[in-house]
PDB file of C-alpha atoms in Angstrom:
ATOM      1  CA  MET A 946      91.538  25.072 -87.486  1.00 86.00           C
ATOM      2  CA  ASP A 947      93.467  24.910 -84.129  1.00 94.00           C
ATOM      3  CA  PRO A 948      91.237  24.354 -81.286  1.00 95.00           C
ATOM      4  CA  ILE A 949      93.937  25.140 -78.702  1.00 97.00           C
ATOM      5  CA  ALA A 950      94.441  28.623 -80.301  1.00 97.00           C
ATOM      6  CA  ASP A 951      90.768  29.219 -80.299  1.00 97.00           C
ATOM      7  CA  PHE A 952      90.585  28.465 -76.627  1.00 98.00           C
ATOM      8  CA  LEU A 953      93.438  30.685 -75.535  1.00 98.00           C
ATOM      9  CA  THR A 954      92.263  33.574 -78.204  1.00 97.00           C
ATOM     10  CA  THR A 955      88.666  33.585 -76.655  1.00 98.00           C
ATOM     11  CA  ILE A 956      90.111  33.795 -72.895  1.00 98.00           C
ATOM     12  CA  ARG A 957      92.364  36.781 -74.537  1.00 97.00           C
ATOM     13  CA  ASN A 958      89.626  38.472 -75.982  1.00 98.00           C
ATOM     14  CA  GLY A 959      87.560  38.215 -72.710  1.00 98.00           C
ATOM     15  CA  TYR A 960      90.225  39.732 -70.742  1.00 97.00           C
ATOM     16  CA  LEU A 961      90.285  42.736 -73.588  1.00 97.00           C
ATOM     17  CA  ALA A 962      86.777  43.032 -73.329  1.00 97.00           C
ATOM     18  CA  LYS A 963      86.655  43.066 -69.680  1.00 97.00           C
ATOM     19  CA  LYS A 964      84.019  40.400 -69.871  1.00 98.00           C
ATOM     20  CA  GLU A 965      83.275  38.674 -66.473  1.00 98.00           C
ATOM     21  CA  THR A 966      82.946  35.175 -67.961  1.00 98.00           C
ATOM     22  CA  VAL A 967      83.408  33.401 -71.188  1.00 98.00           C
ATOM     23  CA  THR A 968      82.024  30.326 -72.935  1.00 98.00           C
ATOM     24  CA  VAL A 969      84.243  28.108 -75.039  1.00 98.00           C
ATOM     25  CA  SER A 970      82.945  24.365 -76.600  1.00 97.00           C
ATOM     26  CA  LYS A 971      84.345  21.739 -74.291  1.00 97.00           C
ATOM     27  CA  SER A 972      86.812  18.813 -75.258  1.00 96.00           C
ATOM     28  CA  LYS A 973      88.947  16.903 -72.993  1.00 96.00           C
ATOM     29  CA  MET A 974      91.983  19.237 -73.789  1.00 96.00           C
ATOM     30  CA  ARG A 975      90.210  22.462 -73.201  1.00 97.00           C
ATOM     31  CA  SER A 976      88.830  21.048 -70.074  1.00 97.00           C
ATOM     32  CA  ALA A 977      92.740  20.070 -68.790  1.00 98.00           C
ATOM     33  CA  LEU A 978      93.774  23.502 -69.736  1.00 98.00           C
ATOM     34  CA  ALA A 979      90.841  25.203 -67.627  1.00 98.00           C
ATOM     35  CA  LYS A 980      91.784  23.077 -64.841  1.00 98.00           C
ATOM     36  CA  ILE A 981      95.483  24.016 -65.047  1.00 98.00           C
ATOM     37  CA  LEU A 982      94.558  27.821 -65.395  1.00 98.00           C
ATOM     38  CA  VAL A 983      91.969  27.843 -62.381  1.00 98.00           C
ATOM     39  CA  LYS A 984      94.666  25.841 -60.379  1.00 98.00           C
ATOM     40  CA  GLN A 985      97.527  28.395 -61.182  1.00 97.00           C
ATOM     41  CA  GLY A 986      95.265  31.325 -60.486  1.00 96.00           C
ATOM     42  CA  PHE A 987      94.808  32.649 -63.938  1.00 97.00           C
ATOM     43  CA  LEU A 988      90.776  32.045 -64.015  1.00 98.00           C
ATOM     44  CA  LEU A 989      88.428  31.955 -60.989  1.00 98.00           C
ATOM     45  CA  ALA A 990      86.836  29.201 -62.130  1.00 98.00           C
ATOM     46  CA  ALA A 991      85.812  26.547 -64.881  1.00 98.00           C
ATOM     47  CA  GLU A 992      82.356  25.263 -65.077  1.00 98.00           C
ATOM     48  CA  ASP A 993      81.924  22.320 -67.121  1.00 96.00           C
ATOM     49  CA  LEU A 994      78.486  21.945 -68.873  1.00 95.00           C
ATOM     50  CA  ASP A 995      77.224  19.434 -71.276  1.00 94.00           C
ATOM     51  CA  HIS A 996      78.788  20.976 -74.572  1.00 96.00           C
ATOM     52  CA  GLU A 997      80.774  24.041 -73.359  1.00 98.00           C
ATOM     53  CA  ILE A 998      82.958  25.353 -70.567  1.00 98.00           C
ATOM     54  CA  ASN A 999      82.220  28.609 -68.810  1.00 98.00           C
ATOM     55  CA  LEU A1000      85.349  30.511 -67.668  1.00 98.00           C
ATOM     56  CA  THR A1001      85.480  33.011 -65.037  1.00 98.00           C
ATOM     57  CA  LEU A1002      87.927  35.637 -65.516  1.00 98.00           C
ATOM     58  CA  HIS A1003      90.070  36.947 -62.736  1.00 98.00           C
ATOM     59  CA  TYR A1004      91.044  40.404 -62.058  1.00 97.00           C
ATOM     60  CA  LEU A1005      92.905  42.317 -59.791  1.00 97.00           C
ATOM     61  CA  PRO A1006      91.137  44.684 -57.272  1.00 97.00           C
ATOM     62  CA  ASP A1007      92.154  47.820 -59.347  1.00 97.00           C
ATOM     63  CA  GLY A1008      90.778  46.510 -62.503  1.00 95.00           C
ATOM     64  CA  GLN A1009      93.868  44.888 -64.333  1.00 96.00           C
ATOM     65  CA  PRO A1010      93.517  41.236 -65.588  1.00 96.00           C
ATOM     66  CA  VAL A1011      95.653  38.877 -63.650  1.00 96.00           C
ATOM     67  CA  LEU A1012      96.608  36.928 -67.060  1.00 95.00           C
ATOM     68  CA  THR A1013      98.349  39.512 -69.349  1.00 94.00           C
ATOM     69  CA  HIS A1014     100.101  37.589 -71.977  1.00 96.00           C
ATOM     70  CA  ILE A1015      99.163  34.305 -73.728  1.00 97.00           C
ATOM     71  CA  LYS A1016     101.841  32.733 -76.306  1.00 97.00           C
ATOM     72  CA  ARG A1017     100.863  29.708 -78.221  1.00 97.00           C
ATOM     73  CA  ILE A1018     104.174  27.511 -78.726  1.00 97.00           C
ATOM     74  CA  SER A1019     103.647  24.556 -80.424  1.00 97.00           C
ATOM     75  CA  LYS A1020     101.115  24.775 -83.678  1.00 95.00           C
ATOM     76  CA  PRO A1021      99.558  22.335 -86.103  1.00 94.00           C
ATOM     77  CA  GLY A1022     102.251  23.246 -88.669  1.00 94.00           C
ATOM     78  CA  VAL A1023     105.306  23.399 -86.618  1.00 97.00           C
ATOM     79  CA  ARG A1024     105.002  20.895 -83.359  1.00 97.00           C
ATOM     80  CA  ARG A1025     107.665  22.076 -80.432  1.00 98.00           C
ATOM     81  CA  TYR A1026     108.776  19.105 -78.191  1.00 98.00           C
ATOM     82  CA  ALA A1027     111.168  19.658 -75.266  1.00 98.00           C
ATOM     83  CA  GLY A1028     112.968  17.220 -72.962  1.00 97.00           C
ATOM     84  CA  THR A1029     113.154  17.721 -69.220  1.00 95.00           C
ATOM     85  CA  ASP A1030     116.145  19.781 -69.320  1.00 95.00           C
ATOM     86  CA  THR A1031     115.365  21.605 -72.093  1.00 97.00           C
ATOM     87  CA  ILE A1032     111.369  22.659 -70.953  1.00 97.00           C
ATOM     88  CA  PRO A1033     111.213  26.730 -71.500  1.00 96.00           C
ATOM     89  CA  THR A1034     110.393  29.028 -68.584  1.00 94.00           C
ATOM     90  CA  ALA A1035     107.745  31.844 -69.048  1.00 95.00           C
ATOM     91  CA  LEU A1036     109.120  35.110 -67.569  1.00 92.00           C
ATOM     92  CA  SER A1037     112.384  33.705 -65.788  1.00 91.00           C
ATOM     93  CA  GLY A1038     109.683  31.676 -63.942  1.00 89.00           C
ATOM     94  CA  ALA A1039     107.212  34.120 -63.027  1.00 92.00           C
ATOM     95  CA  GLY A1040     104.591  32.541 -65.837  1.00 96.00           C
ATOM     96  CA  ILE A1041     103.804  28.967 -66.815  1.00 97.00           C
ATOM     97  CA  THR A1042     104.515  26.939 -69.694  1.00 98.00           C
ATOM     98  CA  ILE A1043     102.098  23.971 -70.093  1.00 98.00           C
ATOM     99  CA  LEU A1044     103.222  20.783 -71.858  1.00 98.00           C
ATOM    100  CA  SER A1045     101.308  17.887 -73.424  1.00 98.00           C
ATOM    101  CA  THR A1046     103.169  14.824 -71.568  1.00 98.00           C
ATOM    102  CA  PRO A1047     102.475  11.138 -71.361  1.00 97.00           C
ATOM    103  CA  ALA A1048     101.049  11.832 -67.707  1.00 97.00           C
ATOM    104  CA  GLY A1049      98.653  14.417 -69.468  1.00 97.00           C
ATOM    105  CA  LEU A1050      98.863  18.208 -69.009  1.00 98.00           C
ATOM    106  CA  LEU A1051     101.357  19.581 -66.801  1.00 98.00           C
ATOM    107  CA  THR A1052     103.272  22.956 -66.069  1.00 98.00           C
ATOM    108  CA  ASP A1053     106.580  23.121 -66.611  1.00 97.00           C
ATOM    109  CA  LYS A1054     107.310  22.954 -62.687  1.00 96.00           C
ATOM    110  CA  GLU A1055     105.325  19.533 -62.289  1.00 97.00           C
ATOM    111  CA  ALA A1056     107.096  18.145 -65.339  1.00 98.00           C
ATOM    112  CA  HIS A1057     110.221  18.890 -64.159  1.00 96.00           C
ATOM    113  CA  ALA A1058     109.188  17.448 -60.702  1.00 97.00           C
ATOM    114  CA  GLU A1059     108.037  13.818 -62.594  1.00 97.00           C
ATOM    115  CA  ARG A1060     111.008  14.336 -64.962  1.00 97.00           C
ATOM    116  CA  LEU A1061     108.863  14.172 -68.087  1.00 97.00           C
ATOM    117  CA  GLY A1062     109.028  16.143 -71.414  1.00 97.00           C
ATOM    118  CA  GLY A1063     106.816  16.688 -74.109  1.00 98.00           C
ATOM    119  CA  GLU A1064     104.946  19.086 -76.686  1.00 98.00           C
ATOM    120  CA  VAL A1065     105.158  22.822 -75.410  1.00 98.00           C
ATOM    121  CA  ILE A1066     101.590  23.749 -75.776  1.00 98.00           C
ATOM    122  CA  CYS A1067     101.555  27.413 -74.607  1.00 98.00           C
ATOM    123  CA  GLN A1068     103.436  30.010 -72.367  1.00 98.00           C
ATOM    124  CA  LEU A1069     101.229  32.338 -69.972  1.00 97.00           C
ATOM    125  CA  TRP A1070     102.084  34.924 -67.577  1.00 96.00           C
TER     126      TRP A1070
END
């Protein structure tokens, strides 16, 4: 019942199964999340098709996945919000926290720079 959790779980399961690509159904939120993950280097590519998104997973030269942990913070039953000064950091700044702000989806560093708070979607490292 949670499309964002399904999106993140598909990526996690793809890495666990050592797949090169995974496919998820398309929505504006999922497309924005995929763009952030590509920009941050957690995915190699995200190709928008008519009704789905093909995600190319990123592995290190030794075969280890670049993305090792995905944690959903705000859930449909319990929404979590953070102001500019209370945005949580993932793995002491080594990972990223993704927020839904009035300016769209932003990473924790981008939200700090723009002085925006919002709903804390997930943390990745």
